[in-house]
Amino acid sequence: MMLYDQVEEAVKAVRRFSALVPQVALILGSGLGELAETVEAGVTIPYAQLPHWPSATVAGHVGRLILGQLEGVALVAMQGRLHLYEGYTPQEVTLPVRVMARLGAQVLMVTNAAGALNPAYQPGDFMLIRDHINLPGLAGWHPLRGPNDERFGVRFPALTAAYDEELRALVQKVAGEIPSMHLHEGVYVMVSGPSYETPAELRFLRQIGGDAVGMSTVPEVIVARHMGLRVLGLSLITNSATGTGGQTVDHGEVLATAAAASSRFVLLMRGVLRELAQLLKGQKRIQ
Ligand code: HPA
C-alpha cells in the first residue's frame, strides 16, 4: 500500500475517536510526556489502535495520541515518540507527522532530550533548535528517500529556514519571563543511536558545528517541512556530551534530568502555546 493511503487510513481511524481539527502537532521527547496529561477535553488513543502506526518501545515513552485543547490551542500530541534505533525506517518514524498534518496541524512543536556538545550548556538548560545536521540523512538514511508523492510535497524541499524564525522569537520572549530558565539557541545533530557516542565521536560532532546531540527529531522536522508546516524545535539538555570530561551517560540520568526540568518545561510550553493562540487566531493555512 502507498504511504499516502496508509496515512489516509490512519487519519480515518483517528477521526473515529475525535473530530477535533488541531492547529498544532506536538511531539513530546524522553521524559517530557507530562505536558500531555494537562490537555483539556482530551481524547486519548493508544498507538496500537491506529493502523500503520508504529508502537513506542522505549522507557520514558508512553505511546498514545492525545487530541484536545491547551491554552486555547487545539492540538494533537504524541506522548511517546518513535526512533530509528527501535528498528523503524525513517518513513515509519515520520508517518505520525504526516497523519497529524493531514488532521489539520499547521505548526509542529517537537521536543527532545539531548546531550550538550557545547561546553557552555548545563544539564537542565534548554536549547531552541536553530538548525540541524542530519547525520543519518546525509549518509542516505533519509525520510524522503524513495518515490516522492507530490500530494505531500515537492521532490527537493529546501531546509534553509526549517526552524521558523518568528516562532523562535516567540519562545525567547516567553522564556525570558520564566525565572531560572536558561535557554540557548543552537544546532542539533542527529545520530541514530542507540549507543551513546564515543569521546572521539563527540569531538567530531562539536567540530562540525553541533551544540547538542540526540537520536530523534530531525526526520520529523523534515517531513513536517515537506508538508509545509512551520516548525519549532526544543531540546532539553540532560547531560554533558563534550567528550572531554570522561563522563558516561545513561538513560536513567537522561530521564532523571528530564523529570527535574519537567515543571519548567511545562511552564515554557504552556506560555508558548498561549502566544501561539494569538498568532494563529484568524489565520487559516499559514503556507
Ligand atoms: N547522546 C545522544 N542522545 C542523547 C544524549 C546523548 O548524550 N542525551 C540524550 N539523548
Coordinates of C-alpha atoms and ligand atoms in Angstrom, one line a residue:
M1 CA 0.0 0.0 0.0
M2 CA 1.3 3.5 -0.8
L3 CA 2.3 5.7 2.1
Y4 CA -0.3 8.2 1.1
D5 CA -3.1 5.6 1.5
Q6 CA -1.6 4.4 4.8
V7 CA -1.7 8.0 6.1
E8 CA -5.3 8.4 5.0
E9 CA -6.3 5.2 6.7
A10 CA -4.7 6.3 9.9
V11 CA -6.4 9.7 9.6
K12 CA -9.8 8.0 9.2
A13 CA -9.1 5.9 12.3
V14 CA -8.3 9.0 14.4
R15 CA -11.5 10.6 13.1
R16 CA -13.5 7.7 14.7
F17 CA -12.2 8.9 18.1
S18 CA -12.3 12.7 17.6
A19 CA -13.5 15.4 15.1
L20 CA -11.0 18.0 16.5
V21 CA -9.0 19.9 13.9
P22 CA -5.7 20.6 15.6
Q23 CA -3.8 23.8 14.9
V24 CA -0.6 22.4 16.5
A25 CA 1.1 19.0 16.5
L26 CA 3.2 18.3 19.5
I27 CA 5.8 15.6 19.9
L28 CA 7.0 15.0 23.4
G29 CA 10.5 13.7 23.9
S30 CA 12.1 11.4 26.5
G31 CA 10.7 12.2 30.0
L32 CA 8.7 15.2 28.7
G33 CA 5.3 13.5 28.3
E34 CA 3.8 15.1 31.4
L35 CA 2.5 18.1 29.5
A36 CA 0.1 15.8 27.6
E37 CA -1.6 14.9 31.0
T38 CA -2.8 18.5 31.2
V39 CA -4.6 18.6 27.8
E40 CA -8.2 19.6 28.3
A41 CA -11.2 17.8 26.9
G42 CA -8.7 15.3 25.7
V43 CA -9.3 12.1 23.7
T44 CA -6.6 9.5 24.2
I45 CA -5.8 6.9 21.5
P46 CA -3.2 4.2 22.2
Y47 CA -0.9 3.9 19.2
A48 CA -2.0 0.2 18.9
Q49 CA -5.5 1.4 17.9
L50 CA -4.2 3.1 14.8
P51 CA -3.4 1.3 11.6
H52 CA 0.1 1.6 10.2
W53 CA 1.2 3.4 13.4
P54 CA 4.5 2.0 14.9
S55 CA 4.4 1.4 18.7
A56 CA 6.7 3.2 21.1
T57 CA 9.1 0.7 22.7
V58 CA 11.4 2.8 24.9
A59 CA 11.2 3.5 28.6
G60 CA 10.0 7.1 29.1
H61 CA 7.8 7.0 26.1
V62 CA 4.1 6.1 26.8
G63 CA 2.7 5.5 23.3
R64 CA -0.5 7.3 22.8
L65 CA -2.0 10.1 20.8
I66 CA -3.9 12.9 22.6
L67 CA -6.3 15.4 21.0
G68 CA -7.7 18.3 22.9
Q69 CA -7.1 21.9 23.9
L70 CA -4.3 23.5 25.8
E71 CA -4.0 27.3 26.5
G72 CA -6.7 27.9 23.9
V73 CA -4.9 25.9 21.1
A74 CA -6.4 22.9 19.5
L75 CA -3.7 20.3 19.4
V76 CA -2.7 16.8 18.7
A77 CA 0.1 15.4 20.9
M78 CA 2.3 12.3 20.6
Q79 CA 3.0 11.1 24.2
G80 CA 5.9 8.9 23.3
R81 CA 7.9 9.2 20.1
L82 CA 9.5 6.7 17.7
H83 CA 13.2 6.4 16.9
L84 CA 15.3 4.8 14.2
Y85 CA 17.1 2.7 16.7
E86 CA 13.9 0.9 17.6
G87 CA 14.2 -0.7 14.2
Y88 CA 11.8 1.6 12.3
T89 CA 12.7 3.2 9.0
P90 CA 12.7 7.0 8.7
Q91 CA 9.5 6.6 6.7
E92 CA 7.8 4.7 9.5
V93 CA 9.1 7.1 12.2
T94 CA 7.5 10.0 10.4
L95 CA 4.1 8.5 9.4
P96 CA 2.6 10.1 12.6
V97 CA 3.8 13.6 11.5
R98 CA 2.1 13.1 8.1
V99 CA -1.1 12.0 9.9
M100 CA -1.0 15.0 12.3
A101 CA -0.5 17.3 9.3
R102 CA -3.5 15.7 7.5
L103 CA -5.6 16.2 10.6
G104 CA -5.0 19.9 10.1
A105 CA -1.9 20.9 12.1
Q106 CA -0.1 23.9 10.7
V107 CA 2.7 24.0 13.3
L108 CA 4.9 21.2 14.6
M109 CA 6.3 21.7 18.1
V110 CA 8.9 19.0 18.6
T111 CA 10.9 18.3 21.8
N112 CA 13.6 16.0 22.8
A113 CA 16.3 15.2 25.4
A114 CA 19.8 15.9 24.1
G115 CA 23.4 15.8 25.2
A116 CA 25.4 19.1 25.3
L117 CA 28.3 19.3 22.8
N118 CA 28.6 22.9 23.6
P119 CA 30.6 23.3 26.9
A120 CA 28.6 26.3 27.9
Y121 CA 25.4 24.3 28.2
Q122 CA 24.5 22.7 31.6
P123 CA 22.1 19.8 32.3
G124 CA 18.6 21.3 32.9
D125 CA 19.2 24.1 30.3
F126 CA 17.0 24.3 27.2
M127 CA 18.1 24.8 23.6
L128 CA 16.0 26.2 20.9
I129 CA 16.9 24.4 17.7
R130 CA 18.1 27.0 15.1
D131 CA 19.4 24.4 12.6
H132 CA 20.3 20.8 12.4
I133 CA 22.8 18.4 11.0
N134 CA 21.1 15.2 9.7
L135 CA 24.0 12.8 10.0
P136 CA 22.0 9.6 9.2
G137 CA 20.2 11.5 6.4
L138 CA 23.4 12.8 4.8
A139 CA 24.5 9.2 4.6
G140 CA 21.3 8.1 2.9
W141 CA 19.0 7.2 5.9
H142 CA 16.5 9.9 5.0
P143 CA 12.7 10.1 5.4
L144 CA 12.2 11.4 1.9
R145 CA 14.2 8.6 0.2
G146 CA 12.3 6.8 -2.4
P147 CA 9.5 7.9 -4.8
N148 CA 8.1 11.3 -4.0
D149 CA 4.4 11.7 -3.6
E150 CA 3.5 15.2 -4.9
R151 CA 0.3 15.1 -2.8
F152 CA 2.6 15.5 0.3
G153 CA 5.2 17.9 -1.1
V154 CA 8.0 18.5 -3.6
R155 CA 10.8 16.2 -4.5
F156 CA 13.6 18.5 -3.3
P157 CA 12.4 20.6 -0.4
A158 CA 14.6 23.4 0.9
L159 CA 15.6 23.3 4.5
T160 CA 17.2 26.7 4.8
A161 CA 14.6 28.1 7.1
A162 CA 13.4 24.8 8.7
Y163 CA 13.2 26.2 12.2
D164 CA 10.7 29.2 12.0
E165 CA 12.3 32.5 13.0
E166 CA 9.0 34.0 14.2
L167 CA 8.3 31.0 16.4
R168 CA 11.8 31.1 17.8
A169 CA 11.4 34.8 18.8
L170 CA 8.2 33.9 20.5
V171 CA 9.9 31.1 22.6
Q172 CA 12.7 33.5 23.5
K173 CA 10.1 36.0 24.7
V174 CA 8.3 33.5 26.8
A175 CA 11.5 32.0 28.3
G176 CA 12.7 35.5 29.3
E177 CA 9.7 35.7 31.7
I178 CA 10.3 32.4 33.4
P179 CA 12.7 32.6 36.4
S180 CA 15.8 30.3 36.4
M181 CA 15.2 29.4 32.8
H182 CA 18.4 29.1 30.7
L183 CA 17.5 29.0 27.0
H184 CA 20.2 28.7 24.4
E185 CA 19.8 28.6 20.7
G186 CA 21.9 26.2 18.6
V187 CA 22.5 23.4 16.2
Y188 CA 21.1 19.9 16.9
V189 CA 23.0 17.0 15.5
M190 CA 21.1 13.8 14.9
V191 CA 22.8 10.4 15.3
S192 CA 20.9 7.1 15.0
G193 CA 22.0 5.5 18.3
P194 CA 21.2 3.6 20.4
S195 CA 24.7 3.5 21.8
Y196 CA 25.9 6.8 23.2
E197 CA 28.8 8.4 21.4
T198 CA 32.5 7.8 22.0
P199 CA 34.7 10.7 23.1
A200 CA 36.2 10.9 19.6
E201 CA 32.7 11.0 18.0
L202 CA 31.6 13.8 20.4
R203 CA 34.7 15.9 19.5
F204 CA 33.9 15.3 15.8
L205 CA 30.2 16.4 16.3
R206 CA 31.4 19.5 18.1
Q207 CA 33.9 20.3 15.3
I208 CA 31.3 20.0 12.6
G209 CA 29.2 22.7 14.3
G210 CA 26.9 20.8 16.7
D211 CA 25.7 22.3 20.0
A212 CA 23.6 19.4 21.1
V213 CA 23.3 15.7 20.1
G214 CA 20.3 13.4 20.1
M215 CA 18.7 10.4 18.4
S216 CA 15.5 11.9 17.1
T217 CA 13.6 14.9 15.8
V218 CA 15.3 15.5 12.5
P219 CA 13.2 13.0 10.4
E220 CA 10.0 14.5 11.9
V221 CA 11.1 18.1 11.1
I222 CA 12.0 17.2 7.5
V223 CA 8.6 15.6 6.9
A224 CA 6.8 18.5 8.5
R225 CA 8.7 20.9 6.2
H226 CA 7.9 18.6 3.3
M227 CA 4.2 19.1 4.1
G228 CA 4.5 22.9 4.6
L229 CA 4.2 23.0 8.4
R230 CA 6.0 25.6 10.5
V231 CA 8.4 24.0 12.9
L232 CA 9.5 24.8 16.4
G233 CA 12.2 22.5 18.0
L234 CA 13.2 22.5 21.6
S235 CA 15.9 20.3 23.3
L236 CA 16.2 19.7 27.0
I237 CA 19.9 19.3 27.8
T238 CA 20.1 16.2 30.0
N239 CA 23.8 15.6 30.1
S240 CA 27.2 16.9 29.1
A241 CA 28.4 15.3 25.9
T242 CA 31.6 17.2 25.2
G243 CA 33.9 14.2 25.0
T244 CA 36.4 15.8 27.3
G245 CA 35.4 15.0 30.9
G246 CA 35.4 11.2 30.7
Q247 CA 31.7 11.2 31.8
T248 CA 29.4 8.3 31.0
V249 CA 25.8 8.9 30.1
D250 CA 23.0 6.5 30.9
H251 CA 19.3 6.6 30.0
G252 CA 18.3 6.8 33.7
E253 CA 20.3 10.0 34.1
V254 CA 18.6 11.4 30.9
L255 CA 15.1 10.6 32.4
A256 CA 16.0 11.9 35.8
T257 CA 17.2 15.3 34.4
A258 CA 14.1 15.5 32.3
A259 CA 11.9 14.8 35.3
A260 CA 13.7 17.5 37.3
A261 CA 13.2 20.0 34.5
S262 CA 9.6 19.0 33.8
S263 CA 7.9 21.8 35.6
R264 CA 9.9 24.5 33.8
F265 CA 9.3 22.7 30.5
V266 CA 5.6 22.7 31.1
L267 CA 5.6 26.4 32.0
L268 CA 7.6 27.2 28.9
M269 CA 5.4 25.1 26.6
R270 CA 2.2 26.5 28.0
G271 CA 3.5 30.0 27.7
V272 CA 4.4 29.3 24.1
L273 CA 1.0 27.8 23.3
R274 CA -0.7 30.9 24.9
E275 CA 1.3 33.1 22.5
L276 CA 0.7 30.8 19.6
A277 CA -3.1 31.0 20.2
Q278 CA -2.8 34.8 19.5
L279 CA -0.6 34.3 16.5
L280 CA -2.8 31.6 14.9
K281 CA -6.0 33.5 15.6
G282 CA -7.8 34.4 12.4
Q283 CA -5.1 32.8 10.4
K284 CA -6.2 29.9 8.1
R285 CA -3.4 28.0 6.5
I286 CA -0.2 29.8 7.0
Q287 CA 1.5 28.4 3.9
Ligands
HPA1 N1 23.7 11.5 23.1 C1 22.8 11.1 22.2 N2 21.5 11.2 22.5 C2 21.2 11.7 23.7 C3 22.1 12.1 24.7 C4 23.5 12.0 24.3 O1 24.4 12.3 25.1 N3 21.5 12.6 25.7 C5 20.1 12.4 25.5 N4 19.9 11.9 24.3

